[in-house]
Structures are given as C-alpha cells and as structure tokens.
Amino acid sequence: DESKAELKRCSVFDCFGYELSIEGKQYILSSGVWYEVISEFLTRTNQAVRRIPGPSVRLPSWNHVDDERGYNTKCDKVGGLLNCDTKKIFYGGGMSQFEFCDLVHLDTRTLLFAKIVSKSTGMSHLVEQVRRTSELLFSIDDGYRKKIVKLFSKYHPTADTAWLKSRPRHGDWNFCLVSLGKAKEDLPFFAKCGLVRLHRHLSERNHKMSFAKV
C-alpha cells in the first residue's frame, strides 16, 4: 500500500493466466482456477468476430520479421498511405502522450492501427488505442484535431487537412485494426472478446470498423 506494507501473499500459481482450446471447447486459467466458457457465448463471440468486415484499403503483406514500426515504414512507401506511427501528440491534462494512429489512407478515409497480436495483451493495447482515438477525434472540443493538423504539417506537409477544420461526422471514417500475422478467427479468446466489444462500442456510435490480417 502507500506505506509500502505488504497487503497479502499469494502463490505464483495464482498469477498465471492461460487459454486452452480442446475439442471445440474453450478453457481459461485465472488465479489458479480453470473455467470453461459457456458454449453459447463462445459461439456468439466467434460469429461476431467473423462478421467484422475487411477494409477497402489494400495493404502490403507482413514479412514476419519486421516489428510494427518497420512494417509501418514500408507502408509509407505505398501510394496513399501516410505513416503516423510513433508521432506523439501531447494533449490533455498532464500533457498526456497519444498516437493518433499508425497509418492514414485519406482517399478512403481509413485510419489504420497495426499490431503484432500474438497475445491478448497486444490486442488490448490495440483496442484501447482505437477507442481513445475515436473519442478524441470526434470530440466537440477541437483541440485534439488542431494537434493533428500540426502533426501533418511537420511530417506530411502536402497532405489535405481540411477535414480537420470541423468536427467529422460519425461514420465518415473507418477504423481498421491491422493484425500482423494472425487472422481474427485465430486470436486468443480474450482478444476476440475485446475485439467484439470494440466493434459494438463503435457501431453504437455509428462508426465503421474493419479488421485486416497482413
């Protein structure tokens, strides 16, 4: 706690988390206890994942060697794709750091977020980045959009930023999650749950969302 006193002790086995699929059934190990996912919920989640569409943007294949930064750098050389990866935006209280997105395709109005999602934690980070961008970009407050204009002026000075001068309409842009090496059907179950929740969150706000495996 705040005085550095130990709150409790636990076995290392209580700290393990694991997912296991056997004969069509899904099992979760959490805090030393095994759980079986209800078959109806498992089926419903898998069906929802399959219904998430692909993007209209054609993306380069991943070579299974590059990290996310290397892949995004190669995409920047493809026509129409602008690399915004690692371009930090300082915004909000305490000068919090945000990444707008990894790639932008202005012609199709697609914001792309790339990640190697070999574990559920990778998908959690990806989902959170998309959710945060969707809230800030479409906010009534235009402060975040002004920061993006400055970002484009520095790294992509010839890009059109007229769309940032007013609040975009919900549904104008597609939020695309890009998975390096793993199809959405092959994600860990917890990762699928996070993906479905994000899709529902965006759909309820009339946003478009897609998923691409490269």
PDB file of C-alpha atoms in Angstrom:
ATOM      1  CA  ASP A   1       0.000   0.000   0.000  1.00  0.00           C
ATOM      2  CA  GLU A   2       1.041   3.681   0.187  1.00  0.00           C
ATOM      3  CA  SER A   3       3.209   2.953   3.240  1.00  0.00           C
ATOM      4  CA  LYS A   4       4.948   0.023   1.496  1.00  0.00           C
ATOM      5  CA  ALA A   5       3.268  -2.516   3.788  1.00  0.00           C
ATOM      6  CA  GLU A   6       2.575  -5.889   2.204  1.00  0.00           C
ATOM      7  CA  LEU A   7      -1.128  -6.338   1.514  1.00  0.00           C
ATOM      8  CA  LYS A   8      -1.160 -10.112   1.093  1.00  0.00           C
ATOM      9  CA  ARG A   9       0.834 -13.108  -0.044  1.00  0.00           C
ATOM     10  CA  CYS A  10      -0.089 -15.436  -2.850  1.00  0.00           C
ATOM     11  CA  SER A  11       1.317 -18.423  -4.651  1.00  0.00           C
ATOM     12  CA  VAL A  12       2.971 -17.917  -8.007  1.00  0.00           C
ATOM     13  CA  PHE A  13       0.317 -20.232  -9.442  1.00  0.00           C
ATOM     14  CA  ASP A  14      -2.300 -17.608  -8.581  1.00  0.00           C
ATOM     15  CA  CYS A  15      -0.568 -15.256 -11.013  1.00  0.00           C
ATOM     16  CA  PHE A  16      -0.727 -17.481 -14.082  1.00  0.00           C
ATOM     17  CA  GLY A  17      -3.238 -16.894 -16.867  1.00  0.00           C
ATOM     18  CA  TYR A  18      -3.757 -19.260 -19.770  1.00  0.00           C
ATOM     19  CA  GLU A  19      -6.219 -20.118 -22.525  1.00  0.00           C
ATOM     20  CA  LEU A  20      -6.720 -23.607 -23.898  1.00  0.00           C
ATOM     21  CA  SER A  21      -8.982 -24.996 -26.618  1.00  0.00           C
ATOM     22  CA  ILE A  22      -9.761 -28.733 -26.607  1.00  0.00           C
ATOM     23  CA  GLU A  23     -12.237 -30.458 -28.916  1.00  0.00           C
ATOM     24  CA  GLY A  24     -14.123 -27.246 -29.653  1.00  0.00           C
ATOM     25  CA  LYS A  25     -14.342 -26.174 -26.003  1.00  0.00           C
ATOM     26  CA  GLN A  26     -12.593 -23.142 -24.551  1.00  0.00           C
ATOM     27  CA  TYR A  27     -10.962 -23.135 -21.097  1.00  0.00           C
ATOM     28  CA  ILE A  28      -9.463 -20.249 -19.139  1.00  0.00           C
ATOM     29  CA  LEU A  29      -6.975 -20.494 -16.261  1.00  0.00           C
ATOM     30  CA  SER A  30      -7.254 -17.499 -13.944  1.00  0.00           C
ATOM     31  CA  SER A  31      -5.839 -17.133 -10.408  1.00  0.00           C
ATOM     32  CA  GLY A  32      -5.256 -20.851 -10.099  1.00  0.00           C
ATOM     33  CA  VAL A  33      -8.771 -21.854 -11.180  1.00  0.00           C
ATOM     34  CA  TRP A  34      -9.857 -23.361 -14.504  1.00  0.00           C
ATOM     35  CA  TYR A  35     -13.069 -22.103 -16.106  1.00  0.00           C
ATOM     36  CA  GLU A  36     -14.970 -23.392 -19.110  1.00  0.00           C
ATOM     37  CA  VAL A  37     -16.506 -20.798 -21.444  1.00  0.00           C
ATOM     38  CA  ILE A  38     -20.229 -21.406 -21.974  1.00  0.00           C
ATOM     39  CA  SER A  39     -20.676 -22.844 -25.460  1.00  0.00           C
ATOM     40  CA  GLU A  40     -23.420 -20.363 -26.384  1.00  0.00           C
ATOM     41  CA  PHE A  41     -21.198 -17.402 -25.511  1.00  0.00           C
ATOM     42  CA  LEU A  42     -18.266 -18.980 -27.344  1.00  0.00           C
ATOM     43  CA  THR A  43     -20.373 -19.457 -30.482  1.00  0.00           C
ATOM     44  CA  ARG A  44     -21.846 -15.960 -30.301  1.00  0.00           C
ATOM     45  CA  THR A  45     -18.406 -14.381 -29.898  1.00  0.00           C
ATOM     46  CA  ASN A  46     -16.898 -16.333 -32.806  1.00  0.00           C
ATOM     47  CA  GLN A  47     -19.826 -15.400 -35.052  1.00  0.00           C
ATOM     48  CA  ALA A  48     -19.487 -11.727 -34.144  1.00  0.00           C
ATOM     49  CA  VAL A  49     -15.767 -11.835 -34.947  1.00  0.00           C
ATOM     50  CA  ARG A  50     -16.409 -13.394 -38.365  1.00  0.00           C
ATOM     51  CA  ARG A  51     -18.927 -10.660 -39.232  1.00  0.00           C
ATOM     52  CA  ILE A  52     -16.358  -7.859 -38.841  1.00  0.00           C
ATOM     53  CA  PRO A  53     -15.556  -6.830 -42.438  1.00  0.00           C
ATOM     54  CA  GLY A  54     -12.213  -6.202 -44.080  1.00  0.00           C
ATOM     55  CA  PRO A  55     -11.098  -2.725 -45.212  1.00  0.00           C
ATOM     56  CA  SER A  56     -11.228  -1.308 -48.710  1.00  0.00           C
ATOM     57  CA  VAL A  57      -7.538  -0.405 -48.465  1.00  0.00           C
ATOM     58  CA  ARG A  58      -5.092  -2.924 -49.904  1.00  0.00           C
ATOM     59  CA  LEU A  59      -2.157  -3.376 -47.536  1.00  0.00           C
ATOM     60  CA  PRO A  60       1.310  -4.868 -48.081  1.00  0.00           C
ATOM     61  CA  SER A  61       1.958  -8.314 -46.636  1.00  0.00           C
ATOM     62  CA  TRP A  62       3.976  -8.590 -43.447  1.00  0.00           C
ATOM     63  CA  ASN A  63       7.305 -10.429 -43.810  1.00  0.00           C
ATOM     64  CA  HIS A  64       7.117 -11.949 -40.279  1.00  0.00           C
ATOM     65  CA  VAL A  65      10.435 -10.249 -39.469  1.00  0.00           C
ATOM     66  CA  ASP A  66       9.724  -6.527 -39.098  1.00  0.00           C
ATOM     67  CA  ASP A  67       8.237  -5.111 -35.923  1.00  0.00           C
ATOM     68  CA  GLU A  68       5.259  -2.735 -36.111  1.00  0.00           C
ATOM     69  CA  ARG A  69       7.495   0.275 -36.769  1.00  0.00           C
ATOM     70  CA  GLY A  70       9.288  -1.477 -39.634  1.00  0.00           C
ATOM     71  CA  TYR A  71       6.023  -2.552 -41.214  1.00  0.00           C
ATOM     72  CA  ASN A  72       4.504   0.928 -40.975  1.00  0.00           C
ATOM     73  CA  THR A  73       7.647   2.435 -42.508  1.00  0.00           C
ATOM     74  CA  LYS A  74       7.306   0.141 -45.538  1.00  0.00           C
ATOM     75  CA  CYS A  75       3.616   1.033 -45.852  1.00  0.00           C
ATOM     76  CA  ASP A  76       4.589   4.696 -46.032  1.00  0.00           C
ATOM     77  CA  LYS A  77       6.203   3.945 -49.387  1.00  0.00           C
ATOM     78  CA  VAL A  78       2.914   2.617 -50.772  1.00  0.00           C
ATOM     79  CA  GLY A  79       0.730   5.096 -52.608  1.00  0.00           C
ATOM     80  CA  GLY A  80      -1.882   6.800 -50.456  1.00  0.00           C
ATOM     81  CA  LEU A  81      -0.692   5.531 -47.059  1.00  0.00           C
ATOM     82  CA  LEU A  82       0.749   8.066 -44.620  1.00  0.00           C
ATOM     83  CA  ASN A  83       2.809   6.863 -41.673  1.00  0.00           C
ATOM     84  CA  CYS A  84       1.849   8.411 -38.316  1.00  0.00           C
ATOM     85  CA  ASP A  85       3.428   5.712 -36.156  1.00  0.00           C
ATOM     86  CA  THR A  86       5.446   6.952 -33.148  1.00  0.00           C
ATOM     87  CA  LYS A  87       4.416  10.550 -33.951  1.00  0.00           C
ATOM     88  CA  LYS A  88       3.411  11.609 -30.445  1.00  0.00           C
ATOM     89  CA  ILE A  89       0.657  14.110 -29.731  1.00  0.00           C
ATOM     90  CA  PHE A  90       0.777  15.824 -26.344  1.00  0.00           C
ATOM     91  CA  TYR A  91      -2.753  16.620 -25.297  1.00  0.00           C
ATOM     92  CA  GLY A  92      -4.888  16.934 -22.175  1.00  0.00           C
ATOM     93  CA  GLY A  93      -4.092  17.311 -18.514  1.00  0.00           C
ATOM     94  CA  GLY A  94      -0.566  16.450 -17.527  1.00  0.00           C
ATOM     95  CA  MET A  95       0.498  16.598 -21.179  1.00  0.00           C
ATOM     96  CA  SER A  96      -0.539  13.010 -21.848  1.00  0.00           C
ATOM     97  CA  GLN A  97       1.002  11.374 -24.924  1.00  0.00           C
ATOM     98  CA  PHE A  98      -1.193   9.921 -27.671  1.00  0.00           C
ATOM     99  CA  GLU A  99      -0.581   8.270 -31.018  1.00  0.00           C
ATOM    100  CA  PHE A 100      -3.223   9.418 -33.479  1.00  0.00           C
ATOM    101  CA  CYS A 101      -2.989   6.173 -35.472  1.00  0.00           C
ATOM    102  CA  ASP A 102      -0.307   4.188 -37.281  1.00  0.00           C
ATOM    103  CA  LEU A 103      -1.352   4.776 -40.893  1.00  0.00           C
ATOM    104  CA  VAL A 104      -3.834   7.051 -42.671  1.00  0.00           C
ATOM    105  CA  HIS A 105      -5.413   6.491 -46.077  1.00  0.00           C
ATOM    106  CA  LEU A 106      -7.084   9.793 -46.941  1.00  0.00           C
ATOM    107  CA  ASP A 107      -8.722   8.649 -50.190  1.00  0.00           C
ATOM    108  CA  THR A 108     -10.819   6.004 -48.434  1.00  0.00           C
ATOM    109  CA  ARG A 109     -10.923   7.842 -45.101  1.00  0.00           C
ATOM    110  CA  THR A 110      -9.389   4.949 -43.233  1.00  0.00           C
ATOM    111  CA  LEU A 111      -7.389   5.126 -40.008  1.00  0.00           C
ATOM    112  CA  LEU A 112      -5.228   2.046 -39.536  1.00  0.00           C
ATOM    113  CA  PHE A 113      -3.789   0.675 -36.298  1.00  0.00           C
ATOM    114  CA  ALA A 114      -1.169  -2.083 -36.694  1.00  0.00           C
ATOM    115  CA  LYS A 115      -0.068  -4.580 -34.055  1.00  0.00           C
ATOM    116  CA  ILE A 116       1.537  -7.990 -33.678  1.00  0.00           C
ATOM    117  CA  VAL A 117      -1.271  -9.538 -31.637  1.00  0.00           C
ATOM    118  CA  SER A 118       0.230 -12.876 -30.628  1.00  0.00           C
ATOM    119  CA  LYS A 119      -1.169 -12.396 -27.103  1.00  0.00           C
ATOM    120  CA  SER A 120      -4.385 -10.984 -25.646  1.00  0.00           C
ATOM    121  CA  THR A 121      -2.401  -8.102 -24.140  1.00  0.00           C
ATOM    122  CA  GLY A 122      -1.362  -6.955 -27.619  1.00  0.00           C
ATOM    123  CA  MET A 123      -4.988  -6.814 -28.698  1.00  0.00           C
ATOM    124  CA  SER A 124      -5.910  -4.953 -25.505  1.00  0.00           C
ATOM    125  CA  HIS A 125      -3.413  -2.199 -26.343  1.00  0.00           C
ATOM    126  CA  LEU A 126      -4.688  -2.052 -29.913  1.00  0.00           C
ATOM    127  CA  VAL A 127      -8.335  -1.868 -28.843  1.00  0.00           C
ATOM    128  CA  GLU A 128      -7.585   0.889 -26.347  1.00  0.00           C
ATOM    129  CA  GLN A 129      -5.740   2.974 -28.949  1.00  0.00           C
ATOM    130  CA  VAL A 130      -8.662   2.751 -31.378  1.00  0.00           C
ATOM    131  CA  ARG A 131     -11.235   3.562 -28.706  1.00  0.00           C
ATOM    132  CA  ARG A 132      -9.240   6.556 -27.468  1.00  0.00           C
ATOM    133  CA  THR A 133      -8.726   7.940 -30.980  1.00  0.00           C
ATOM    134  CA  SER A 134     -12.429   7.574 -31.790  1.00  0.00           C
ATOM    135  CA  GLU A 135     -13.357   9.619 -28.730  1.00  0.00           C
ATOM    136  CA  LEU A 136     -10.764  12.373 -29.156  1.00  0.00           C
ATOM    137  CA  LEU A 137     -11.039  12.793 -32.925  1.00  0.00           C
ATOM    138  CA  PHE A 138     -14.824  13.197 -32.863  1.00  0.00           C
ATOM    139  CA  SER A 139     -14.949  15.298 -29.726  1.00  0.00           C
ATOM    140  CA  ILE A 140     -16.804  18.615 -29.651  1.00  0.00           C
ATOM    141  CA  ASP A 141     -13.547  20.154 -28.410  1.00  0.00           C
ATOM    142  CA  ASP A 142     -11.344  20.779 -31.461  1.00  0.00           C
ATOM    143  CA  GLY A 143      -8.073  20.896 -29.501  1.00  0.00           C
ATOM    144  CA  TYR A 144      -7.053  17.354 -30.450  1.00  0.00           C
ATOM    145  CA  ARG A 145      -7.780  17.940 -34.152  1.00  0.00           C
ATOM    146  CA  LYS A 146      -5.590  21.061 -34.079  1.00  0.00           C
ATOM    147  CA  LYS A 147      -2.768  18.893 -32.740  1.00  0.00           C
ATOM    148  CA  ILE A 148      -3.221  16.501 -35.669  1.00  0.00           C
ATOM    149  CA  VAL A 149      -3.019  19.407 -38.114  1.00  0.00           C
ATOM    150  CA  LYS A 150       0.363  20.323 -36.620  1.00  0.00           C
ATOM    151  CA  LEU A 151       1.465  16.698 -36.870  1.00  0.00           C
ATOM    152  CA  PHE A 152       0.580  16.595 -40.571  1.00  0.00           C
ATOM    153  CA  SER A 153       2.273  19.940 -41.172  1.00  0.00           C
ATOM    154  CA  LYS A 154       5.502  18.532 -39.744  1.00  0.00           C
ATOM    155  CA  TYR A 155       5.566  15.021 -41.213  1.00  0.00           C
ATOM    156  CA  HIS A 156       3.193  15.173 -44.213  1.00  0.00           C
ATOM    157  CA  PRO A 157       3.054  18.843 -45.243  1.00  0.00           C
ATOM    158  CA  THR A 158       1.361  18.191 -48.597  1.00  0.00           C
ATOM    159  CA  ALA A 159      -1.498  16.136 -47.112  1.00  0.00           C
ATOM    160  CA  ASP A 160      -5.021  17.551 -47.089  1.00  0.00           C
ATOM    161  CA  THR A 161      -6.052  18.640 -43.577  1.00  0.00           C
ATOM    162  CA  ALA A 162      -9.241  20.493 -44.482  1.00  0.00           C
ATOM    163  CA  TRP A 163     -11.326  17.698 -42.934  1.00  0.00           C
ATOM    164  CA  LEU A 164      -9.826  18.539 -39.535  1.00  0.00           C
ATOM    165  CA  LYS A 165     -11.096  22.114 -39.502  1.00  0.00           C
ATOM    166  CA  SER A 166     -14.524  20.995 -38.297  1.00  0.00           C
ATOM    167  CA  ARG A 167     -15.821  18.063 -36.307  1.00  0.00           C
ATOM    168  CA  PRO A 168     -16.049  14.970 -38.566  1.00  0.00           C
ATOM    169  CA  ARG A 169     -19.396  13.231 -38.766  1.00  0.00           C
ATOM    170  CA  HIS A 170     -19.724   9.822 -37.186  1.00  0.00           C
ATOM    171  CA  GLY A 171     -19.436   7.278 -39.972  1.00  0.00           C
ATOM    172  CA  ASP A 172     -17.143   9.427 -42.132  1.00  0.00           C
ATOM    173  CA  TRP A 173     -14.066   7.380 -41.201  1.00  0.00           C
ATOM    174  CA  ASN A 174     -13.262   3.679 -40.988  1.00  0.00           C
ATOM    175  CA  PHE A 175     -11.248   2.425 -38.016  1.00  0.00           C
ATOM    176  CA  CYS A 176      -9.197  -0.521 -39.250  1.00  0.00           C
ATOM    177  CA  LEU A 177      -7.320  -2.849 -36.899  1.00  0.00           C
ATOM    178  CA  VAL A 178      -4.367  -4.440 -38.691  1.00  0.00           C
ATOM    179  CA  SER A 179      -3.076  -7.725 -37.288  1.00  0.00           C
ATOM    180  CA  LEU A 180       0.436  -8.700 -38.316  1.00  0.00           C
ATOM    181  CA  GLY A 181       0.436 -12.450 -38.886  1.00  0.00           C
ATOM    182  CA  LYS A 182      -2.781 -13.608 -37.186  1.00  0.00           C
ATOM    183  CA  ALA A 183      -6.311 -13.730 -38.601  1.00  0.00           C
ATOM    184  CA  LYS A 184      -9.149 -12.542 -36.393  1.00  0.00           C
ATOM    185  CA  GLU A 185     -10.563 -16.085 -36.215  1.00  0.00           C
ATOM    186  CA  ASP A 186      -7.249 -17.304 -34.739  1.00  0.00           C
ATOM    187  CA  LEU A 187      -6.936 -14.720 -31.973  1.00  0.00           C
ATOM    188  CA  PRO A 188      -6.938 -15.817 -28.317  1.00  0.00           C
ATOM    189  CA  PHE A 189     -10.458 -15.900 -26.906  1.00  0.00           C
ATOM    190  CA  PHE A 190      -9.969 -12.900 -24.596  1.00  0.00           C
ATOM    191  CA  ALA A 191      -8.631 -10.963 -27.581  1.00  0.00           C
ATOM    192  CA  LYS A 192     -11.756 -11.875 -29.551  1.00  0.00           C
ATOM    193  CA  CYS A 193     -13.914 -10.633 -26.690  1.00  0.00           C
ATOM    194  CA  GLY A 194     -12.096  -7.294 -26.704  1.00  0.00           C
ATOM    195  CA  LEU A 195     -12.477  -7.029 -30.475  1.00  0.00           C
ATOM    196  CA  VAL A 196     -16.218  -7.694 -30.311  1.00  0.00           C
ATOM    197  CA  ARG A 197     -16.693  -5.154 -27.505  1.00  0.00           C
ATOM    198  CA  LEU A 198     -14.847  -2.502 -29.521  1.00  0.00           C
ATOM    199  CA  HIS A 199     -16.924  -3.256 -32.624  1.00  0.00           C
ATOM    200  CA  ARG A 200     -20.119  -2.898 -30.607  1.00  0.00           C
ATOM    201  CA  HIS A 201     -18.839   0.309 -28.975  1.00  0.00           C
ATOM    202  CA  LEU A 202     -18.041   1.911 -32.343  1.00  0.00           C
ATOM    203  CA  SER A 203     -21.188   0.627 -34.077  1.00  0.00           C
ATOM    204  CA  GLU A 204     -23.400   2.103 -31.363  1.00  0.00           C
ATOM    205  CA  ARG A 205     -21.834   5.466 -32.225  1.00  0.00           C
ATOM    206  CA  ASN A 206     -22.324   4.931 -35.983  1.00  0.00           C
ATOM    207  CA  HIS A 207     -18.618   4.477 -36.642  1.00  0.00           C
ATOM    208  CA  LYS A 208     -17.308   1.986 -39.180  1.00  0.00           C
ATOM    209  CA  MET A 209     -14.752  -0.618 -38.157  1.00  0.00           C
ATOM    210  CA  SER A 210     -12.822  -3.247 -40.104  1.00  0.00           C
ATOM    211  CA  PHE A 211     -10.094  -5.818 -39.490  1.00  0.00           C
ATOM    212  CA  ALA A 212      -7.205  -6.849 -41.711  1.00  0.00           C
ATOM    213  CA  LYS A 213      -4.660  -9.633 -41.391  1.00  0.00           C
ATOM    214  CA  VAL A 214      -1.431  -8.996 -43.289  1.00  0.00           C
TER     215      VAL A 214
END
